[in-house]
Coordinates of C-alpha atoms in Angstrom, one line a residue:
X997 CA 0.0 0.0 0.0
X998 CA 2.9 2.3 1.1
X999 CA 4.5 2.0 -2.8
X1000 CA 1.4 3.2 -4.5
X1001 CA 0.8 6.3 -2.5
X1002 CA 4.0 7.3 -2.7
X1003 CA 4.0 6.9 -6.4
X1004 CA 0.3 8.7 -6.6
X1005 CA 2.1 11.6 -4.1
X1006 CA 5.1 11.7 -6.5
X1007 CA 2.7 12.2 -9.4
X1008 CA 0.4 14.8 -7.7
X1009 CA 3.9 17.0 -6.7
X1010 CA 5.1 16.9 -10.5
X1011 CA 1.6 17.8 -11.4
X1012 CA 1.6 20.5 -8.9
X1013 CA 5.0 21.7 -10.3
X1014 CA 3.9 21.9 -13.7
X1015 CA 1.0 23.9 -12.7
X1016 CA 2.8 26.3 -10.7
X1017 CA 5.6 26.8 -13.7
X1018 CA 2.6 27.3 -16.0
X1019 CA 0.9 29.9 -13.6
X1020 CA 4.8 31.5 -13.4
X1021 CA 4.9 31.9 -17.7
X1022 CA 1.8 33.4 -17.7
X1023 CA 2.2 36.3 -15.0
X1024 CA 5.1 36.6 -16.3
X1025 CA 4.0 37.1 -19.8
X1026 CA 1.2 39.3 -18.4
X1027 CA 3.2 41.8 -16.7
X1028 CA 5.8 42.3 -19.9
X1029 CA 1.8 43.1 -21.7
X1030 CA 1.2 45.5 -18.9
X1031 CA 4.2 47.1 -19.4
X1032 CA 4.5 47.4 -23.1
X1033 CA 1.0 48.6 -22.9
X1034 CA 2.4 51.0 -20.2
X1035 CA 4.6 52.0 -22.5
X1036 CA 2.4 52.3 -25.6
X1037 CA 0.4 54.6 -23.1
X1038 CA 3.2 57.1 -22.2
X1039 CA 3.9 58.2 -25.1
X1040 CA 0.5 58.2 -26.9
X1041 CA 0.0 60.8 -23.9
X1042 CA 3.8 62.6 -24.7
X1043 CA 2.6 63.3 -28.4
X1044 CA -1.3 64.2 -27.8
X1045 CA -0.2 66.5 -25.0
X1046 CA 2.7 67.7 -27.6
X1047 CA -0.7 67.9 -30.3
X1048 CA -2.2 70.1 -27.7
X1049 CA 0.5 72.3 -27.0
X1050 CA 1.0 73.2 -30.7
X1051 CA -2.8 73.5 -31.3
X1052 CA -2.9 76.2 -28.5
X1053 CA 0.2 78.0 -30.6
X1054 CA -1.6 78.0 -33.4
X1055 CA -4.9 79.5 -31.6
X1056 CA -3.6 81.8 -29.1
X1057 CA -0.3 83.2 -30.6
X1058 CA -0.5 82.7 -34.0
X1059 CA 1.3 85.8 -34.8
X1060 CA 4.5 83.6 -33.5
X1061 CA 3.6 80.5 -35.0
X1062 CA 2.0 80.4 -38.4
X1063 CA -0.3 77.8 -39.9
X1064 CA 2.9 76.3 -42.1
X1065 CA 4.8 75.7 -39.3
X1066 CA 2.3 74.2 -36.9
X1067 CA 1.4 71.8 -39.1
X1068 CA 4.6 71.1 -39.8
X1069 CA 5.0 70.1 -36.2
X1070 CA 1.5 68.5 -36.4
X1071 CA 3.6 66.3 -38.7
X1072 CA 6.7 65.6 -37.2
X1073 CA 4.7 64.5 -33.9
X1074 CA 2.8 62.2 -36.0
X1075 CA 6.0 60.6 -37.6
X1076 CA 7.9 60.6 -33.9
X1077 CA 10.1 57.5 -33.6
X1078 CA 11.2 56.7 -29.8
X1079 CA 14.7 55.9 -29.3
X1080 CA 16.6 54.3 -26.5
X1081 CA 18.6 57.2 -24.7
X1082 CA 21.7 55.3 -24.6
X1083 CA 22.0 55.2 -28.5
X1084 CA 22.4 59.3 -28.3
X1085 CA 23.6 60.2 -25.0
X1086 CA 25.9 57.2 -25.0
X1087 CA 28.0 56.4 -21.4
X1088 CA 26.5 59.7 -20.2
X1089 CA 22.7 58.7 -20.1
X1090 CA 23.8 57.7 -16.3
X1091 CA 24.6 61.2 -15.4
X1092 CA 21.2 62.9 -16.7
X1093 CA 19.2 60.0 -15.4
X1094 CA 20.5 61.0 -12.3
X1095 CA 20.0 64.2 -12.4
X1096 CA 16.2 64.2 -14.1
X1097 CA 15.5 61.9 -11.4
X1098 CA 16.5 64.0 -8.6
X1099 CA 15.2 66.8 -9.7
X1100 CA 11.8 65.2 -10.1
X1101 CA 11.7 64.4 -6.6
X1102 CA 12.2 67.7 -5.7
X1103 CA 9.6 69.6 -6.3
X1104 CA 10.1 72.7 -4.0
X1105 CA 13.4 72.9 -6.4
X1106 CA 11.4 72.4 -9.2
X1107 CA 9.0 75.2 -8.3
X1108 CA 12.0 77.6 -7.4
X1109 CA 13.7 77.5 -10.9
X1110 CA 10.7 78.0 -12.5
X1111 CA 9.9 81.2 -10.4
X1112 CA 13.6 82.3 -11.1
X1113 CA 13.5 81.8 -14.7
X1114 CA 10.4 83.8 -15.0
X1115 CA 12.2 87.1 -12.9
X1116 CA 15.1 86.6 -15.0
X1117 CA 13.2 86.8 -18.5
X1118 CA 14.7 83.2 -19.7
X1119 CA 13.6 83.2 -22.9
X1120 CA 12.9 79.1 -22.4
X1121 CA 11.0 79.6 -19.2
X1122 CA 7.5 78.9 -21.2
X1123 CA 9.0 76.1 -23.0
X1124 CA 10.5 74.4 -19.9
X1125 CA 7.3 74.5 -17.8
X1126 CA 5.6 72.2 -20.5
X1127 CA 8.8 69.6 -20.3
X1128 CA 8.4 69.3 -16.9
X1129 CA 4.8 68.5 -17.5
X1130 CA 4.7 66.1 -20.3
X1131 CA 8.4 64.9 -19.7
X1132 CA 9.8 65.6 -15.9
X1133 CA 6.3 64.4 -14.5
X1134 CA 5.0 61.9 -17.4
X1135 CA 1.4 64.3 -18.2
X1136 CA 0.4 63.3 -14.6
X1137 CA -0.3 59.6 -15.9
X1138 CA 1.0 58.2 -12.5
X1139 CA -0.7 58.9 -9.2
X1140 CA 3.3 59.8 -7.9
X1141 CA 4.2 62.1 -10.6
X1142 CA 0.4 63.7 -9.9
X1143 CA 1.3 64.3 -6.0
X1144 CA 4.9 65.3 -7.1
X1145 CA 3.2 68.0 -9.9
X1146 CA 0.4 69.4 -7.2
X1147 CA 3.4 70.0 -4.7
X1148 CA 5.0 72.1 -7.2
X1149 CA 2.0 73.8 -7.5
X1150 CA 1.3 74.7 -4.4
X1151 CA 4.8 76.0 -3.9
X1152 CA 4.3 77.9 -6.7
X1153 CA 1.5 79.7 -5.1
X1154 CA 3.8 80.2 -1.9
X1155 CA 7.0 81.5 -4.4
X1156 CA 4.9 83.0 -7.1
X1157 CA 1.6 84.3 -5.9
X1158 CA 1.9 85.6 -2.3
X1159 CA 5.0 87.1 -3.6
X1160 CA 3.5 89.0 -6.3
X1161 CA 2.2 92.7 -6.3
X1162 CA -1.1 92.2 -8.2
X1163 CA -1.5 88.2 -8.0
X1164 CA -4.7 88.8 -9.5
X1165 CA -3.3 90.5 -12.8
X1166 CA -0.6 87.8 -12.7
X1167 CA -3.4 84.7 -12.7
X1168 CA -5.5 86.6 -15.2
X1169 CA -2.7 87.0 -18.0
X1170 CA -2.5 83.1 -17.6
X1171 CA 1.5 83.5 -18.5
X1172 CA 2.8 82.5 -15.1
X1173 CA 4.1 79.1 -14.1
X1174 CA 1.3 78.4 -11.9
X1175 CA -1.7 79.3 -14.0
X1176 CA 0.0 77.0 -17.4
X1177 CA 1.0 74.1 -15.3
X1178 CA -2.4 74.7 -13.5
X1179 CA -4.0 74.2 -16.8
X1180 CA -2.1 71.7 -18.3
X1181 CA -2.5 69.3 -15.2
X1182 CA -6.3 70.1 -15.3
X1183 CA -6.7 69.5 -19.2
X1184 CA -5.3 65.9 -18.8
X1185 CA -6.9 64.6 -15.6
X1186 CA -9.3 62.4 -16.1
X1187 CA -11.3 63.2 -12.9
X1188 CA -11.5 66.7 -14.6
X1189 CA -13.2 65.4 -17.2
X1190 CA -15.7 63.3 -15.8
X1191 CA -16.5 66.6 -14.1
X1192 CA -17.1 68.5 -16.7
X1193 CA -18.8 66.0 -19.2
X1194 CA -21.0 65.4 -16.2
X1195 CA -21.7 69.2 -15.8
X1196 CA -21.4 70.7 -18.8
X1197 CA -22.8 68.2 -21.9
X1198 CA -26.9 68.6 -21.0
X1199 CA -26.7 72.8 -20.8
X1200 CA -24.4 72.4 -23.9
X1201 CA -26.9 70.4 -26.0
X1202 CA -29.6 72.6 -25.2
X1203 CA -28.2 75.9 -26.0
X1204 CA -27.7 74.4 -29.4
X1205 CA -30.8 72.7 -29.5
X1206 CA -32.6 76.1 -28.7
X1207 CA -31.4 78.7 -30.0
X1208 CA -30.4 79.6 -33.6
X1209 CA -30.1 83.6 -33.2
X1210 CA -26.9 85.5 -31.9
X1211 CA -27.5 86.3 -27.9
X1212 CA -26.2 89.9 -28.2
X1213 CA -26.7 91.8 -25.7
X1214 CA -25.0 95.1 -26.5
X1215 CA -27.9 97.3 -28.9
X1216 CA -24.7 98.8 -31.2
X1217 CA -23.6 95.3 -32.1
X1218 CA -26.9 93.7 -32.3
X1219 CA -27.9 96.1 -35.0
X1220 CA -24.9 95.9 -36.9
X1221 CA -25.6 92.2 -37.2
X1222 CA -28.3 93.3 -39.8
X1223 CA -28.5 95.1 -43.4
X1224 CA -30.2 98.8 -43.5
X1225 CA -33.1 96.2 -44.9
X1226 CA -33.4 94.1 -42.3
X1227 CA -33.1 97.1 -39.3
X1228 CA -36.0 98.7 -41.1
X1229 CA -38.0 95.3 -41.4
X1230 CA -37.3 94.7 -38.2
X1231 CA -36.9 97.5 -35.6
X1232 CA -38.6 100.3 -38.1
X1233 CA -37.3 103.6 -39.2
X1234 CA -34.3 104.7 -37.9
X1235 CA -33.9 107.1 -34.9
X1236 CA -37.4 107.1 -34.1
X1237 CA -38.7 106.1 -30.4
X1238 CA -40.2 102.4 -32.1
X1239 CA -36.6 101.8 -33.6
X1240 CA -35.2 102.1 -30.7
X1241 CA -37.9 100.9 -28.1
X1242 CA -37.7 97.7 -30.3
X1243 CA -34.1 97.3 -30.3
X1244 CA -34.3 97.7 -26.7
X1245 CA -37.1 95.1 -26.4
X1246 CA -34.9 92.5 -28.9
X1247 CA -32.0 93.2 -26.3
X1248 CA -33.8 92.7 -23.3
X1249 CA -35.5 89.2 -25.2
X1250 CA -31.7 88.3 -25.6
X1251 CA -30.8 88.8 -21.9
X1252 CA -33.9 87.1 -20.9
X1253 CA -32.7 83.7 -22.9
X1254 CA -29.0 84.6 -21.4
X1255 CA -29.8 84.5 -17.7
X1256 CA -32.4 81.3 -18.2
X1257 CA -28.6 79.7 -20.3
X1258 CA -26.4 80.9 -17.4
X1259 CA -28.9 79.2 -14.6
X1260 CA -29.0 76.1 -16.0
X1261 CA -25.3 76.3 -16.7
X1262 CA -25.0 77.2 -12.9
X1263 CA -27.4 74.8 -12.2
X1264 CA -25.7 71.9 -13.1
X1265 CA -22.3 73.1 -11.7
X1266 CA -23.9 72.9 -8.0
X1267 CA -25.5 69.6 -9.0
X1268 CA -22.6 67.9 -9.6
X1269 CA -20.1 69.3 -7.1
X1270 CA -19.9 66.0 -5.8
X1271 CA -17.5 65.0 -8.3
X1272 CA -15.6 68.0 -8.4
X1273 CA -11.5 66.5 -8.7
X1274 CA -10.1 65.8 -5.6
X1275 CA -6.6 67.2 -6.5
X1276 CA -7.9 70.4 -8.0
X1277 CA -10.1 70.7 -5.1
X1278 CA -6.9 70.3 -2.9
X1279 CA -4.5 73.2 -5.0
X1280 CA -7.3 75.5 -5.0
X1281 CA -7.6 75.2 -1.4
X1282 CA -3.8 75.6 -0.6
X1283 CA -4.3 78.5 -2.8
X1284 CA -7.0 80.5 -0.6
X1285 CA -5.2 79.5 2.6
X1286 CA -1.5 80.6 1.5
X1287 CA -3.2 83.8 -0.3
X1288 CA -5.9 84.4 2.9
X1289 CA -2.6 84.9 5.3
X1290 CA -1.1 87.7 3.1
X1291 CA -1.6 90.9 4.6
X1292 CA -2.1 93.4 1.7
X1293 CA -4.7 91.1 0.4
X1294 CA -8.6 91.0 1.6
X1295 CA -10.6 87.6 1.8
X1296 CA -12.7 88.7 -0.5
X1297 CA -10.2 89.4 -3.4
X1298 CA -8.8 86.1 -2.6
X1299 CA -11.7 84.6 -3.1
X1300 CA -12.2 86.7 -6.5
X1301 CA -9.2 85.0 -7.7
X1302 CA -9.5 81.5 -6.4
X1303 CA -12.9 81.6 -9.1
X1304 CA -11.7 83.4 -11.3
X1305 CA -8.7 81.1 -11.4
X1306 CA -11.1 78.1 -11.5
X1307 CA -13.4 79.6 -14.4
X1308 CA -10.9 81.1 -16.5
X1309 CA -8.3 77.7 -16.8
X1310 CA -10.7 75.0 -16.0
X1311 CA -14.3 75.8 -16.6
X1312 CA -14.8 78.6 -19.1
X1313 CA -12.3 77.0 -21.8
X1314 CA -14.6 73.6 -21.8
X1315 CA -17.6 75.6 -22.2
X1316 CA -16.5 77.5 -25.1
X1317 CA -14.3 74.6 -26.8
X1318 CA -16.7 71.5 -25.7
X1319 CA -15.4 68.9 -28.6
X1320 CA -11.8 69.7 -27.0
X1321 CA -12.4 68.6 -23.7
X1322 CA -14.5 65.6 -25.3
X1323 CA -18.0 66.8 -23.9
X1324 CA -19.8 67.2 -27.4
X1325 CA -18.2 64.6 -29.6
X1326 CA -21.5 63.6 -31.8
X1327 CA -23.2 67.2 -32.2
X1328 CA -21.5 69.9 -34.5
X1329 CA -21.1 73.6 -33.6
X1330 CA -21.7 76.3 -35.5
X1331 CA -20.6 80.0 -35.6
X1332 CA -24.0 81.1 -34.0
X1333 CA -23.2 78.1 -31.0
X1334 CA -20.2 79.4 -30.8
X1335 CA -21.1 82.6 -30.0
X1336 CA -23.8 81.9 -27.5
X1337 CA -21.1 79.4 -25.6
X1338 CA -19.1 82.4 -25.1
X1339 CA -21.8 84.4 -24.2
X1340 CA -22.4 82.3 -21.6
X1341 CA -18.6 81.4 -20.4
X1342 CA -18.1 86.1 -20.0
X1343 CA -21.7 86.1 -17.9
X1344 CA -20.1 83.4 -15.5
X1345 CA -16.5 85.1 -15.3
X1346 CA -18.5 88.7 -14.6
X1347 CA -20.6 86.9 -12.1
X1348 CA -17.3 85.8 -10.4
X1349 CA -16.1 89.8 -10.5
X1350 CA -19.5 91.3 -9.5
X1351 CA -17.8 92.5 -6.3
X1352 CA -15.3 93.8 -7.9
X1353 CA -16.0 97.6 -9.0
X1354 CA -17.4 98.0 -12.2
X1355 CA -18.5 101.4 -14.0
X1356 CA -20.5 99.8 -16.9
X1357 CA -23.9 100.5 -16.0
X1358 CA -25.1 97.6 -18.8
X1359 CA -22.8 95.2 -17.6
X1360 CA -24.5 95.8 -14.0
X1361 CA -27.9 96.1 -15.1
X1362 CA -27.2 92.2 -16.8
X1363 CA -25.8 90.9 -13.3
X1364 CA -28.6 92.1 -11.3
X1365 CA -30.6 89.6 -13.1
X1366 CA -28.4 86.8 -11.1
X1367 CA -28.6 85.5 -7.5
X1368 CA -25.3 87.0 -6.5
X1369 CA -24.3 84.0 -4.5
X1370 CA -24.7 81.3 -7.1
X1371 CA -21.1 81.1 -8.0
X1372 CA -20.1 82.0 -4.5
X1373 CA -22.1 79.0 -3.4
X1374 CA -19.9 76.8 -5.4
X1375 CA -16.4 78.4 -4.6
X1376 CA -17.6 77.7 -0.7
X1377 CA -17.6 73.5 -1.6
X1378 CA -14.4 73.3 -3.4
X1379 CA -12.5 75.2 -0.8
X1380 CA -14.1 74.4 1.9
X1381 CA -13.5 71.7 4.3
X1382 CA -9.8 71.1 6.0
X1383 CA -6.9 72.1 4.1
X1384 CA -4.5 68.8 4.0
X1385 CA -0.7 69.3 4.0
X1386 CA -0.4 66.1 1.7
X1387 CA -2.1 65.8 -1.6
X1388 CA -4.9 63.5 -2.1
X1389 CA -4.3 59.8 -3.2
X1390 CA -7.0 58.7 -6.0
X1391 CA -9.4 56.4 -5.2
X1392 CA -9.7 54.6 -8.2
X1393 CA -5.7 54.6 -9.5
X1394 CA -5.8 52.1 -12.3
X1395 CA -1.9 51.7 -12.6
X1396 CA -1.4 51.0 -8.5
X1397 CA 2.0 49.0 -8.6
X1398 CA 3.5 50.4 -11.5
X1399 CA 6.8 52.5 -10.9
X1400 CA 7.8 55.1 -13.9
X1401 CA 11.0 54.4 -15.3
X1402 CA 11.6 56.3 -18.0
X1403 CA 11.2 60.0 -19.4
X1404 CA 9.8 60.4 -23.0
X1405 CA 11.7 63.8 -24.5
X1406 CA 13.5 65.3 -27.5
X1407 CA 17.2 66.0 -27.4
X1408 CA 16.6 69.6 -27.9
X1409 CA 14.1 69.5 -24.6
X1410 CA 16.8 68.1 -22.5
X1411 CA 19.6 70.3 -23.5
X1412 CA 17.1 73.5 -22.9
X1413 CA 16.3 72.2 -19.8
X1414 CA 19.9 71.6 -18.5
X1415 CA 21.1 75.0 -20.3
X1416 CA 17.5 76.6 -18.2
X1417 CA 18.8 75.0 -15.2
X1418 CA 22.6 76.4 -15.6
X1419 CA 21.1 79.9 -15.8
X1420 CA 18.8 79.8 -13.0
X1421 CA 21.9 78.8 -11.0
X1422 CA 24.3 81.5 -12.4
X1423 CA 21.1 84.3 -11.0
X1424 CA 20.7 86.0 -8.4
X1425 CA 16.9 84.9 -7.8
X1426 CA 17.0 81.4 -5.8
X1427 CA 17.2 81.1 -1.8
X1428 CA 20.4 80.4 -0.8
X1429 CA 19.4 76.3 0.1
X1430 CA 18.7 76.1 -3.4
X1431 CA 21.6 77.6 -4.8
X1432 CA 23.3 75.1 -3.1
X1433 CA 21.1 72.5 -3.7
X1434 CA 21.2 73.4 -8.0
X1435 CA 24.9 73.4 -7.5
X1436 CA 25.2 69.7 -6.6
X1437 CA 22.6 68.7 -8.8
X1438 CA 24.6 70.0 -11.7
X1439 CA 28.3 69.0 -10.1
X1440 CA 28.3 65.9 -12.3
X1441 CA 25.9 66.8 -15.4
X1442 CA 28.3 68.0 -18.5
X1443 CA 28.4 71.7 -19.9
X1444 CA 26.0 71.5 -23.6
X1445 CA 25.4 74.1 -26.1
X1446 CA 22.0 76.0 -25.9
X1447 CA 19.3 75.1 -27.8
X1448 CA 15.8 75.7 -28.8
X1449 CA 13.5 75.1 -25.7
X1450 CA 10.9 72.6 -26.5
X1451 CA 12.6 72.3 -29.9
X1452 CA 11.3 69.7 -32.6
X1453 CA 14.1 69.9 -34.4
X1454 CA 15.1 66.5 -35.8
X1455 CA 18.6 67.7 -36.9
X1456 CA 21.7 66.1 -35.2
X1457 CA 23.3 67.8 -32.4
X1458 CA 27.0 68.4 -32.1
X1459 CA 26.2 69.0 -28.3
X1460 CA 28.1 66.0 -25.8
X1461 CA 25.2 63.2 -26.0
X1462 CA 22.7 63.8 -23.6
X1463 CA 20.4 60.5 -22.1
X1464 CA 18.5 59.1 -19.7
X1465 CA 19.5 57.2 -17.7
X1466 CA 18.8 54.7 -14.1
X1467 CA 19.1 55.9 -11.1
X1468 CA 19.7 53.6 -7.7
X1469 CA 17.0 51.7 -6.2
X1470 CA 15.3 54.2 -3.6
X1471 CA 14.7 53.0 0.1
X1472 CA 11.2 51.2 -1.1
X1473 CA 13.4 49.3 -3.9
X1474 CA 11.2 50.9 -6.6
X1475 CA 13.0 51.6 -9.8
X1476 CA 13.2 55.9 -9.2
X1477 CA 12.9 57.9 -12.9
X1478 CA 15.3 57.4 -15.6
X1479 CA 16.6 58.4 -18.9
X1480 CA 16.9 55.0 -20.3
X1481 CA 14.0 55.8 -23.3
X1482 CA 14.6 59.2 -24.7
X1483 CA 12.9 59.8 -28.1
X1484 CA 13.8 62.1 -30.1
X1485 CA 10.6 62.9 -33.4
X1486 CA 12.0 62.3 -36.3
X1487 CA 10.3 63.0 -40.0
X1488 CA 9.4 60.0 -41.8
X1489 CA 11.8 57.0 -42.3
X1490 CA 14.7 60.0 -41.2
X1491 CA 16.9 59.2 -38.1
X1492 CA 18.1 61.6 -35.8
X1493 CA 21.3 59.5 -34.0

């Protein structure tokens, strides 16, 4: 009896064996699919945010950057080939590993040179801030570059904003560190746009379900909207009392259909408060309680700024763009929509100012139409509650156990960024700890050429090769940031090594 059993146990053990080799294979082969899907992932995100960037060139400066040449780099991104650092930065992809990943856990450092470039005019200083979005901190993909990025964020509201003379003027010119790193992190969260889908796509569809007319509201452009014909079919002859007392009633019907937009618009922003982004909700907070504490400032302005802030770079830019931000995908817009949608975004940004003072009789004739506190009602739930030293976690983080260890960025980016870091240093704007901390950052990292900042420039550089690299294990034995996949765009079939 004894040989059988043994034989039977002998077989179960090998059969267990095989079983536990064959469950082995296949996490194994499951994690290398996670991984290159990881991969596939960060840098879809590098060249839509890179899309993005050059889209917004296009729109809001295209007296710098023409049509040609954006879609030149419309191009170029579209062609990008990745390469491993190593092959252009050679034995030195170590030392810039090092120090990319050092600096990225730094982000009071991070938020220092930024704050210095900007005093010093460094003509990269726009440039950089997007590489340390979409390169130094991945687009935000991983819930540890998002802490790292909101950190920097808030101490660019202690460096930046209390600092400044007129914060105010400073948030509204949306130039500043904080207010394009604000709404670069806010375009790409996917928290943000749950939000907004969830608060903006029903108002959206009925505006353009609605209405087919231009909401004017000022009498001197609504008339010029029409022929001499049409003004006289319409409003009568011209400066008698029926012209006008009709152009005034047309006006007034335009307001009416305004304020009944605006409400629903509000409406549906209290409604769904509840999913208001937890990060955002967390910045904007550390921003009223830094800002609150500064003496030459009043609550009230603070407050001003804080929704202004929030309607200007998160709220007001999806309401007037909706198929951006992925709200209206299956519903087109047309010139008249268009219109209306920004109609709507100015009455919401007024509403946030109607404390401030305001001279335009019209303009206060429209906002007395509004219950002033509607916007101020909202404001109170996203910065109310405890203000948290240490940014939120997600609660639904769909990479948790994943560790970053590369950074996606042209050859051009990294040299700007070194040369952007060398300058900051050579100032005379940084705290003395950071001086000194700059200095041994840089102790090891070789001297480069300048280049463009944020370049896409697939020509070879004579520069010393610059690459990513790995840096040691940290004290949780996570692989920290590295340089060991820098990519560098290239056109077509055309390398750039």
């Amino acid at each position: 009896m004894v040989k059988p059993d043994i034989h039977t146990l002998a077989h179960h053990l090998k059969q267990e064996r095989l079983y536990v080799a064959s469950e082995k294979q296949l996490i194994q082969r499951l994690n290398n699919e996670v991984l290159k899907t990881a991969e596939r992932l960060y840098r879809t995100a590098w060249i839509a945010k890179q899309q993005r960037i050059n889209l917004d060139r296009l729109i809001l400066t295209s007296a710098e950057a023409s049509p040609a040449e954006c879609c030149q780099h419309a191009k170029v991104l579209e062609d990008t080939q990745f390469v491993d650092g190593y092959k252009t930065l050679g034995f030195q992809e170590s030392i810039y590993g090092e120090f990319l990943g050092r600096l990225r856990e730094n982000p009071r450092l991070v938020a220092s040179c930024l704050v210095a470039g900007e005093r010093l005019n460094h003509e990269h200083t726009q440039g950089v801030i997007h590489t340390v979005f979409t390169s130094l901190y991945g687009n935000c993909i991983m819930q540890e570059d998002e802490c790292y990025l909101l950190q920097v964020l808030r101490y660019l509201v202690e460096f930046e904003l209390k600092e400044s003379d007129n914060p105010r003027r400073m948030l509204r010119r949306g130039t500043c560190a904080f207010s394009i790193l604000f709404k670069l992190f806010s375009e790409g969260l996917y928290s943000a746009k749950l939000f907004l889908t969830a608060t903006l796509h029903e108002p959206i569809m009925q505006l353009l379900v609605e209405d087919e007319d231009h909401l004017e509201t000022d009498p001197a452009k609504l008339i010029e909207r029409f022929t001499p014909a049409q003004q006289e079919r319409l409003f009568g002859e011209k400066g008698t009392d029926e012209y006008r007392r009709k152009v005034q009633a047309a006006v007034e019907a335009n307001e009416a259909k305004l304020v009944a937009l605006v409400n629903t618009f509000i409406g549906y922003l209290r409604q769904n408060t509840y999913c208001f982004p937890q990060s955002l909700r967390w910045i904007m907070s550390q921003m009223y309680k830094t800002l609150a504490h500064v003496e030459r400032l009043e609550v009230g302005e603070v407050r001003t700024m804080c929704t202004d802030l929030l309607l200007t770079c998160f709220i007001c830019p999806a309401i007037v763009n909706p198929e951006q931000y992925g709200i209206i995908s299956d519903a087109p817009i047309n010139e008249v929509a268009r219109f209306n949608l920004m109609q709507v975004g100015q009455l919401l940004q007024q509403l946030a100012m109607s404390d401030a003072d305001d001279g335009d009789p019209r303009r206060k004739s429209s906002l007395s139409k509004f219950d002033k506190t509607c916007v101020a009602a909202f404001l109170d739930v996203v910065i109310g509650g405890r203000a948290v030293e240490t940014p939120p976690m997600s609660s639904m983080n769909l990479l948790e156990g994943l560790a970053r260890t590369v950074v996606y960025m042209t050859h051009n980016q990294l040299l700007a960024l070194v040369d952007f870091v060398r300058s900051v240093t050579a100032g005379d704007q940084l705290r003395e700890e950071d001086h000194l901390a700059l200095e041994t950052l840089l102790a090891n990292v070789p001297q480069s050429r300048t280049t463009k900042s944020n370049s896409l420039e697939l020509t070879p550089s004579n520069t010393p090769q610059l690459s990513p690299a790995t840096t040691p294990a940290n004290k949780k034995n996570r692989l920290p940031i590295g340089l060991n996949q820098l990519f560098h765009p290239t056109k077509s079939s055309k390398k750039c090594i």
